[in-house]
Amino acid sequence: MAQFTYSDLMATDLGKLGTAVSDWKAMATDSARRGDPGHNPPGPGLIISDGPGGTVRVVEAMCTPEGPDQRTKDRMQWYADTIAGIVQHAAEVDAAAVRALRKSHGNDPYNAGHASYTSLDQEQLPRAKELAGLGEKANEKQRAELRRLWESLSPEARAQLWLGRKEDLMAAGILSPTMPQIAADGGAGRHDSQSAGFDEWVSRQKMQLLTEGADWKGMTDASRHMDHYLGNSGRPMQLPVDKMMADVPAFKSYVDDTVRLNQEEWRRKAVEEFKKNGGKPVAFPVEAKQPEGYYFAQKDNENWFYAVGGANSNVTGVVTAVPDADGNPKVSLDYQANVWDRYNWDEGKGVNVGPLDIPDGQMAKLHRVGLAQEFDMAGTSDVRHYDLGSANPDGNPLPGPGEGRDGRTDAGRDQQQDRTTHRPPGRTSVR
């Protein structure tokens, strides 16, 4: 094979991209077409294609009169967002490479007498610092770009950014989960697809009384979620994860176990990267989830049983290794717990609070007749710091649940406008 020269590289239209993204897109496309055969009922296959204006279009391989259920919609959105993000990221890397090469060699492919260049970090780190400086003021598009840059930086450059802009990065949502946030089931069906009868109006009135009764019994979260369901807006709501851990110690243990199951591997990788980088500070993102989600049982906490029931949860964070006074690696973890779920009612599930009860299936039917509406729920805990040790792992207990971001343990925070806060708007198309 002939040697690939700098002239060849400068003559290449890097904006056209190629191999890496094409291979990844083909892999994701094959996965989408297979569907979700392991789920009960199996998820349908999906077809991915280019959409207008640089978007990605995802549709069901076999269309049905009733359309996709909620779980399928979530899968479609995840594929659309992920593939569009990968393509955008590759284009950004190409642009950074062109800028770096021009700094190093100028526009003349035969003149190599310009500034030295050793890494894309020199191009990407300044932009990442600029975006991180926006903090909570960063919009969704800027947050998405910041995340892509964050994942592209070398461990050394990432540590420089994290140690210097930690608060800004957290405010910009850099710890938001990246794994698919997909509903556990298809939900009750299409909203407002049937006509309401007398029984449904009676059930709605009974549920309104139940929300008041639940609040009177101290089940404030269950009451608020029932009331939001009846409010029929479908807007997402925020979950107070710190309060959930404080109210249900078993859930706090579940989160702690997620960290403990992975901390040794994280520590090992940090020490390895630290040595590889000559004892300089390094940082890398981590994300971990247990095989099964967490179920808030009625016997453990009736409030969270009715407010959430079963939910998905994971841990996201940043592992850093910095030199101690003797130059040895000191490894630590900054992490948060994330919870997400969809508020819906199974066909076989009713509710009973005090003297009032609603029979099985009636709660779900309120969604189909348009008297209530399912909605997404999600939230994050406060960020916690934990020392992972150096040559040996740290055996100290993990931090306990603290107050909320606003200094309260009250769960009645503002509603989220989107469950997946890192999702860039206007880039994807799901039909």
Coordinates of C-alpha atoms in Angstrom, one line a residue:
M1 CA 0.0 0.0 0.0
A2 CA 1.3 3.5 -0.9
Q3 CA 2.2 5.8 2.0
F4 CA -0.6 8.1 2.9
T5 CA 1.0 11.6 2.9
Y6 CA 0.0 15.0 4.3
S7 CA -0.8 16.0 0.7
D8 CA -3.3 13.2 0.5
L9 CA -4.9 14.2 3.8
M10 CA -5.2 17.9 2.9
A11 CA -6.8 16.9 -0.5
T12 CA -9.4 14.8 1.3
D13 CA -12.8 16.3 1.9
L14 CA -13.0 15.5 5.6
G15 CA -16.6 16.8 5.7
K16 CA -17.7 13.8 3.7
L17 CA -16.6 11.3 6.4
G18 CA -16.5 7.7 6.0
T19 CA -15.4 4.4 7.5
A20 CA -15.8 4.7 11.2
V21 CA -19.2 6.4 11.2
S22 CA -20.5 4.2 8.3
D23 CA -19.5 1.1 10.1
W24 CA -21.1 2.2 13.4
K25 CA -24.3 3.3 11.6
A26 CA -24.5 -0.1 9.8
M27 CA -24.2 -1.8 13.2
A28 CA -26.9 0.3 14.8
T29 CA -29.1 -0.2 11.7
D30 CA -28.8 -4.0 11.9
S31 CA -29.6 -3.9 15.7
A32 CA -32.7 -1.7 15.0
R33 CA -34.0 -4.1 12.3
R34 CA -33.7 -7.0 14.7
G35 CA -36.1 -5.3 17.1
D36 CA -36.3 -6.3 20.7
P37 CA -37.0 -10.0 20.6
G38 CA -36.0 -10.6 24.3
H39 CA -38.8 -8.4 25.6
N40 CA -42.3 -9.6 26.4
P41 CA -44.0 -8.7 24.1
P42 CA -41.2 -8.5 21.5
G43 CA -40.4 -5.0 20.3
P44 CA -40.8 -4.5 16.5
G45 CA -38.0 -4.0 14.0
L46 CA -37.1 -0.5 13.0
I47 CA -35.9 1.1 9.8
I48 CA -33.4 3.9 9.9
S49 CA -32.8 6.3 7.0
D50 CA -31.7 9.9 6.3
G51 CA -34.3 12.5 7.0
P52 CA -34.5 16.1 5.6
G53 CA -32.2 18.8 6.9
G54 CA -29.6 16.4 8.3
T55 CA -32.0 14.6 10.5
V56 CA -32.3 10.8 11.0
R57 CA -35.7 9.2 10.4
V58 CA -36.8 6.1 12.3
V59 CA -40.0 4.2 11.5
E60 CA -41.4 0.8 12.3
A61 CA -40.6 -2.0 9.8
M62 CA -44.2 -3.1 9.9
C63 CA -46.7 -0.3 10.5
T64 CA -49.9 -1.0 12.4
P65 CA -53.2 0.9 12.5
E66 CA -52.8 1.8 16.2
G67 CA -49.2 3.0 15.7
P68 CA -46.2 2.4 18.0
D69 CA -46.6 2.0 21.7
Q70 CA -44.7 4.0 24.2
R71 CA -41.8 1.6 24.6
T72 CA -41.3 1.5 20.8
K73 CA -41.5 5.3 20.6
D74 CA -38.7 5.5 23.2
R75 CA -36.6 3.0 21.2
M76 CA -37.2 5.0 18.0
Q77 CA -36.2 8.2 19.7
W78 CA -33.0 6.7 21.2
Y79 CA -31.8 5.4 17.8
A80 CA -32.6 8.7 16.1
D81 CA -30.8 10.8 18.8
T82 CA -27.8 8.4 19.1
I83 CA -27.1 8.1 15.4
A84 CA -27.6 11.8 14.7
G85 CA -25.2 12.6 17.6
I86 CA -22.5 10.2 16.3
V87 CA -22.6 11.7 12.8
Q88 CA -22.5 15.3 14.2
H89 CA -19.6 14.3 16.5
A90 CA -17.6 12.9 13.6
A91 CA -18.1 16.0 11.6
E92 CA -16.9 18.1 14.6
V93 CA -13.8 15.9 14.9
D94 CA -13.1 16.3 11.2
A95 CA -13.4 20.1 11.5
A96 CA -11.0 20.1 14.5
A97 CA -8.5 18.0 12.6
V98 CA -8.6 20.4 9.6
R99 CA -8.0 23.4 11.9
A100 CA -5.2 21.6 13.8
L101 CA -3.4 20.7 10.6
R102 CA -3.7 24.2 9.2
K103 CA -2.1 25.5 12.4
S104 CA 0.6 22.9 12.1
H105 CA 1.3 23.2 8.4
G106 CA -0.7 26.1 7.1
N107 CA -2.9 25.9 4.0
D108 CA 0.1 24.9 1.9
P109 CA 0.4 21.1 1.9
Y110 CA 4.2 21.5 1.1
N111 CA 4.9 23.9 4.0
A112 CA 5.3 22.3 7.4
G113 CA 7.0 25.2 9.1
H114 CA 4.1 26.5 11.3
A115 CA 3.1 25.9 14.9
S116 CA 3.6 22.5 16.4
Y117 CA 0.6 20.2 16.9
T118 CA 0.4 17.0 18.9
S119 CA -3.2 16.3 19.8
L120 CA -6.8 17.3 18.9
D121 CA -7.0 18.4 22.6
Q122 CA -5.4 21.7 21.5
E123 CA -8.5 22.3 19.3
Q124 CA -11.2 20.8 21.3
L125 CA -10.3 21.8 24.9
P126 CA -10.7 25.6 24.4
R127 CA -14.2 25.0 22.9
A128 CA -15.1 22.7 25.7
K129 CA -14.0 25.3 28.3
E130 CA -16.1 27.9 26.5
L131 CA -19.2 25.7 26.6
A132 CA -18.6 24.6 30.2
G133 CA -18.4 28.3 31.2
L134 CA -22.1 28.6 30.2
G135 CA -23.0 26.3 33.1
E136 CA -26.8 26.0 33.6
K137 CA -27.3 28.7 30.9
A138 CA -26.2 26.3 28.1
N139 CA -29.0 25.4 25.8
E140 CA -29.7 21.8 24.7
K141 CA -27.6 22.1 21.5
Q142 CA -24.6 23.5 23.5
R143 CA -25.0 20.8 26.1
A144 CA -25.0 18.1 23.4
E145 CA -21.8 19.5 21.9
L146 CA -20.2 19.8 25.3
R147 CA -20.9 16.2 26.0
R148 CA -19.4 15.1 22.7
L149 CA -16.3 17.1 23.3
W150 CA -16.1 15.7 26.9
E151 CA -16.1 12.2 25.6
S152 CA -13.5 13.0 22.9
L153 CA -10.9 14.6 25.1
S154 CA -7.9 12.6 26.3
P155 CA -7.9 11.6 30.0
E156 CA -5.3 14.3 30.8
A157 CA -7.2 17.1 29.0
R158 CA -10.5 15.9 30.6
A159 CA -8.9 16.1 34.0
Q160 CA -7.8 19.6 33.3
L161 CA -11.3 20.6 32.3
W162 CA -13.0 18.7 35.2
L163 CA -10.7 20.0 38.0
G164 CA -11.0 23.6 36.7
R165 CA -14.7 23.7 35.8
K166 CA -16.4 21.0 37.8
E167 CA -19.3 23.1 39.1
D168 CA -20.0 24.5 35.6
L169 CA -19.8 21.0 34.0
M170 CA -22.3 19.6 36.5
A171 CA -24.6 22.6 36.0
A172 CA -24.5 22.0 32.2
G173 CA -25.6 18.4 32.8
I174 CA -22.4 16.5 31.9
L175 CA -23.4 13.8 34.4
S176 CA -26.7 13.1 32.7
P177 CA -27.2 9.4 31.8
T178 CA -26.5 8.4 28.3
M179 CA -28.0 4.9 28.2
P180 CA -31.4 4.4 26.6
Q181 CA -34.3 5.6 28.7
I182 CA -37.0 3.3 27.4
A183 CA -40.4 2.6 29.0
A184 CA -40.7 -0.8 30.6
D185 CA -43.9 -1.6 28.7
G186 CA -46.1 -0.2 26.0
G187 CA -48.4 1.7 28.4
A188 CA -52.2 1.8 28.3
G189 CA -52.5 2.5 24.6
R190 CA -53.1 5.6 22.5
H191 CA -54.3 8.6 24.5
D192 CA -57.8 9.8 23.9
S193 CA -58.5 7.0 21.4
Q194 CA -61.8 5.9 23.0
S195 CA -65.0 7.6 24.2
A196 CA -65.5 8.1 27.9
G197 CA -68.6 6.6 29.5
F198 CA -70.3 7.1 32.9
D199 CA -68.0 4.6 34.6
E200 CA -64.9 6.4 33.5
W201 CA -66.2 9.7 34.8
V202 CA -67.0 8.1 38.1
S203 CA -63.5 6.6 38.3
R204 CA -62.0 10.0 37.6
Q205 CA -63.9 11.5 40.5
K206 CA -62.9 8.7 42.8
M207 CA -59.3 9.1 41.8
Q208 CA -59.5 12.8 42.6
L209 CA -60.7 11.9 46.0
L210 CA -57.9 9.4 46.3
T211 CA -55.3 12.1 45.6
E212 CA -56.7 14.1 48.5
G213 CA -56.8 11.1 50.8
A214 CA -53.2 10.1 49.9
D215 CA -52.0 13.6 50.7
W216 CA -53.9 13.5 54.0
K217 CA -52.1 10.2 54.8
G218 CA -48.7 11.8 54.2
M219 CA -48.3 10.1 50.8
T220 CA -47.4 13.4 49.2
D221 CA -45.5 12.1 46.2
A222 CA -48.2 9.5 45.3
S223 CA -50.8 12.3 45.6
R224 CA -48.9 14.7 43.4
H225 CA -48.3 12.1 40.7
M226 CA -52.0 11.0 40.7
D227 CA -53.0 14.7 40.4
H228 CA -50.6 15.3 37.5
Y229 CA -52.0 12.2 35.8
L230 CA -55.5 13.6 36.1
G231 CA -54.2 17.0 35.0
N232 CA -54.0 15.4 31.5
S233 CA -51.0 17.5 30.3
G234 CA -48.6 14.6 29.7
R235 CA -45.7 16.9 30.7
P236 CA -42.7 15.2 32.4
M237 CA -42.2 15.6 36.1
Q238 CA -39.0 15.6 38.2
L239 CA -38.3 12.9 40.7
P240 CA -36.6 13.9 44.1
V241 CA -34.0 11.2 44.1
D242 CA -32.4 12.3 47.4
K243 CA -35.8 12.1 49.1
M244 CA -36.4 8.7 47.6
M245 CA -33.2 7.3 49.1
A246 CA -33.9 8.9 52.4
D247 CA -37.4 7.5 52.5
V248 CA -36.5 4.0 51.4
P249 CA -33.1 2.8 52.8
A250 CA -33.3 -0.3 50.6
F251 CA -33.2 1.9 47.5
K252 CA -30.1 3.7 48.9
S253 CA -28.5 0.3 49.4
Y254 CA -29.4 -0.5 45.8
V255 CA -27.6 2.7 44.6
D256 CA -24.6 2.0 46.8
D257 CA -24.3 -1.6 45.5
T258 CA -24.2 -0.2 41.9
V259 CA -21.1 1.7 42.9
R260 CA -19.5 -1.1 44.9
L261 CA -19.9 -3.6 42.0
N262 CA -17.9 -1.3 39.8
Q263 CA -15.5 0.6 42.0
E264 CA -12.6 -1.8 41.8
E265 CA -12.6 -1.7 38.0
W266 CA -12.9 2.1 38.0
R267 CA -9.9 2.3 40.4
R268 CA -7.8 -0.1 38.3
K269 CA -8.5 1.9 35.1
A270 CA -7.7 5.2 36.8
V271 CA -4.3 3.9 38.2
E272 CA -3.5 2.5 34.7
E273 CA -4.3 5.8 33.0
F274 CA -2.4 7.7 35.6
K275 CA 0.8 5.7 35.0
K276 CA 0.3 5.8 31.2
N277 CA 0.2 9.7 31.4
G278 CA 3.4 9.9 33.5
G279 CA 1.8 10.6 36.8
K280 CA -0.3 13.6 35.6
P281 CA -4.0 14.0 36.6
V282 CA -6.4 12.0 34.5
A283 CA -10.2 11.8 34.5
F284 CA -12.8 9.6 32.7
P285 CA -16.6 9.4 32.7
V286 CA -18.4 6.3 34.2
E287 CA -21.9 5.0 33.9
A288 CA -23.2 1.8 35.6
K289 CA -26.5 0.0 35.9
Q290 CA -27.6 -3.2 37.6
P291 CA -29.3 -5.9 35.5
E292 CA -32.7 -5.2 37.0
G293 CA -34.3 -1.9 38.0
Y294 CA -35.6 -1.2 41.5
Y295 CA -39.1 -1.9 42.7
F296 CA -40.6 0.1 45.5
A297 CA -42.7 -2.5 47.2
Q298 CA -46.0 -1.5 49.0
K299 CA -44.9 -3.1 52.2
D300 CA -41.7 -1.0 52.3
N301 CA -43.1 2.4 51.4
E302 CA -46.7 2.9 50.3
N303 CA -46.0 6.4 49.1
W304 CA -43.4 5.4 46.6
F305 CA -45.2 2.3 45.6
Y306 CA -48.1 4.4 44.2
A307 CA -45.9 7.3 43.1
V308 CA -43.4 5.2 41.1
G309 CA -43.6 1.4 41.6
G310 CA -40.9 -0.1 39.4
A311 CA -38.2 2.3 38.0
N312 CA -34.9 2.2 36.2
S313 CA -31.9 3.6 38.0
N314 CA -28.2 4.0 37.2
V315 CA -25.1 5.8 38.5
T316 CA -23.1 8.3 36.4
G317 CA -19.9 10.1 37.5
V318 CA -16.3 11.0 36.9
V319 CA -13.3 9.1 38.2
T320 CA -10.2 11.1 38.7
A321 CA -6.6 10.2 39.6
V322 CA -4.3 12.9 40.9
P323 CA -0.8 12.7 42.4
D324 CA -0.6 12.9 46.2
A325 CA 2.3 14.5 48.1
D326 CA 4.5 11.5 47.2
G327 CA 3.5 11.4 43.5
N328 CA 1.3 8.3 44.0
P329 CA -2.2 8.2 42.4
K330 CA -5.1 9.3 44.6
V331 CA -8.3 8.1 43.0
S332 CA -11.8 9.5 43.7
L333 CA -15.3 9.4 42.3
D334 CA -17.8 12.1 41.9
Y335 CA -21.2 10.6 41.1
Q336 CA -24.9 10.9 41.1
A337 CA -27.9 8.5 41.1
N338 CA -30.4 8.8 38.3
V339 CA -33.9 7.5 38.2
W340 CA -36.4 7.4 35.3
D341 CA -39.8 5.8 34.7
R342 CA -43.1 6.3 32.9
Y343 CA -46.1 6.9 35.1
N344 CA -48.8 4.6 33.8
W345 CA -51.2 2.0 35.1
D346 CA -51.1 -1.7 34.2
E347 CA -54.3 -3.2 33.0
G348 CA -54.4 -5.5 36.0
K349 CA -53.6 -2.9 38.6
G350 CA -56.1 -0.9 40.7
V351 CA -55.6 1.3 43.7
N352 CA -56.9 1.3 47.3
V353 CA -56.2 4.1 49.7
G354 CA -58.3 4.1 52.9
P355 CA -62.0 3.5 52.2
L356 CA -61.7 4.3 48.4
D357 CA -60.7 1.9 45.7
I358 CA -60.7 1.8 41.9
P359 CA -61.0 -1.6 40.2
D360 CA -58.3 -3.2 38.1
G361 CA -58.0 -1.6 34.7
Q362 CA -60.0 1.5 35.3
M363 CA -56.9 3.7 36.0
A364 CA -55.3 2.7 32.7
K365 CA -58.6 3.3 30.8
L366 CA -58.7 6.9 31.9
H367 CA -55.7 7.5 29.7
R368 CA -57.3 5.9 26.6
V369 CA -60.5 7.9 27.0
G370 CA -58.7 11.1 27.4
L371 CA -59.5 11.9 31.1
A372 CA -55.9 11.4 32.2
Q373 CA -52.5 11.1 30.5
E374 CA -49.4 9.1 31.1
F375 CA -46.1 11.0 31.6
D376 CA -42.4 10.6 32.0
M377 CA -40.7 11.0 35.3
A378 CA -36.9 11.5 35.9
G379 CA -34.5 12.9 38.4
T380 CA -31.0 13.0 39.8
S381 CA -29.5 13.0 43.2
D382 CA -27.0 15.6 44.5
V383 CA -23.5 14.8 43.4
R384 CA -21.5 12.9 46.0
H385 CA -17.7 12.5 46.4
Y386 CA -16.1 9.1 47.3
D387 CA -12.5 8.2 47.7
L388 CA -11.6 5.0 45.8
G389 CA -8.1 4.7 47.3
S390 CA -4.8 4.3 45.5
A391 CA -2.9 1.0 45.5
N392 CA -5.7 -0.5 47.5
P393 CA -9.5 0.2 47.3
D394 CA -11.1 2.4 50.0
G395 CA -13.5 0.5 52.3
N396 CA -15.2 3.5 53.8
P397 CA -19.0 3.7 53.6
L398 CA -20.6 5.6 50.7
P399 CA -22.1 9.0 51.4
G400 CA -25.7 9.2 52.6
P401 CA -28.6 11.0 50.9
G402 CA -28.4 14.8 51.3
E403 CA -30.7 17.6 50.8
G404 CA -31.9 18.7 47.3
R405 CA -30.1 21.1 45.1
D406 CA -32.2 24.0 46.5
G407 CA -31.4 23.0 50.1
R408 CA -34.7 21.2 50.8
T409 CA -35.7 17.6 51.0
D410 CA -39.2 18.6 49.7
A411 CA -40.0 16.8 46.5
G412 CA -42.2 19.5 45.0
R413 CA -39.7 20.9 42.6
D414 CA -40.3 22.4 39.2
Q415 CA -41.3 19.9 36.5
Q416 CA -38.8 18.8 33.9
Q417 CA -39.6 19.9 30.4
D418 CA -37.8 16.9 28.9
R419 CA -36.8 13.6 30.5
T420 CA -33.6 13.2 28.4
T421 CA -32.1 16.6 29.1
H422 CA -29.0 16.1 26.9
R423 CA -31.2 15.5 23.8
P424 CA -30.4 18.2 21.2
P425 CA -33.6 19.7 19.7
G426 CA -34.4 19.8 16.0
R427 CA -31.9 17.2 14.9
T428 CA -33.9 14.0 14.7
S429 CA -37.1 12.8 13.2
V430 CA -39.2 10.0 14.6
R431 CA -42.3 9.1 12.7

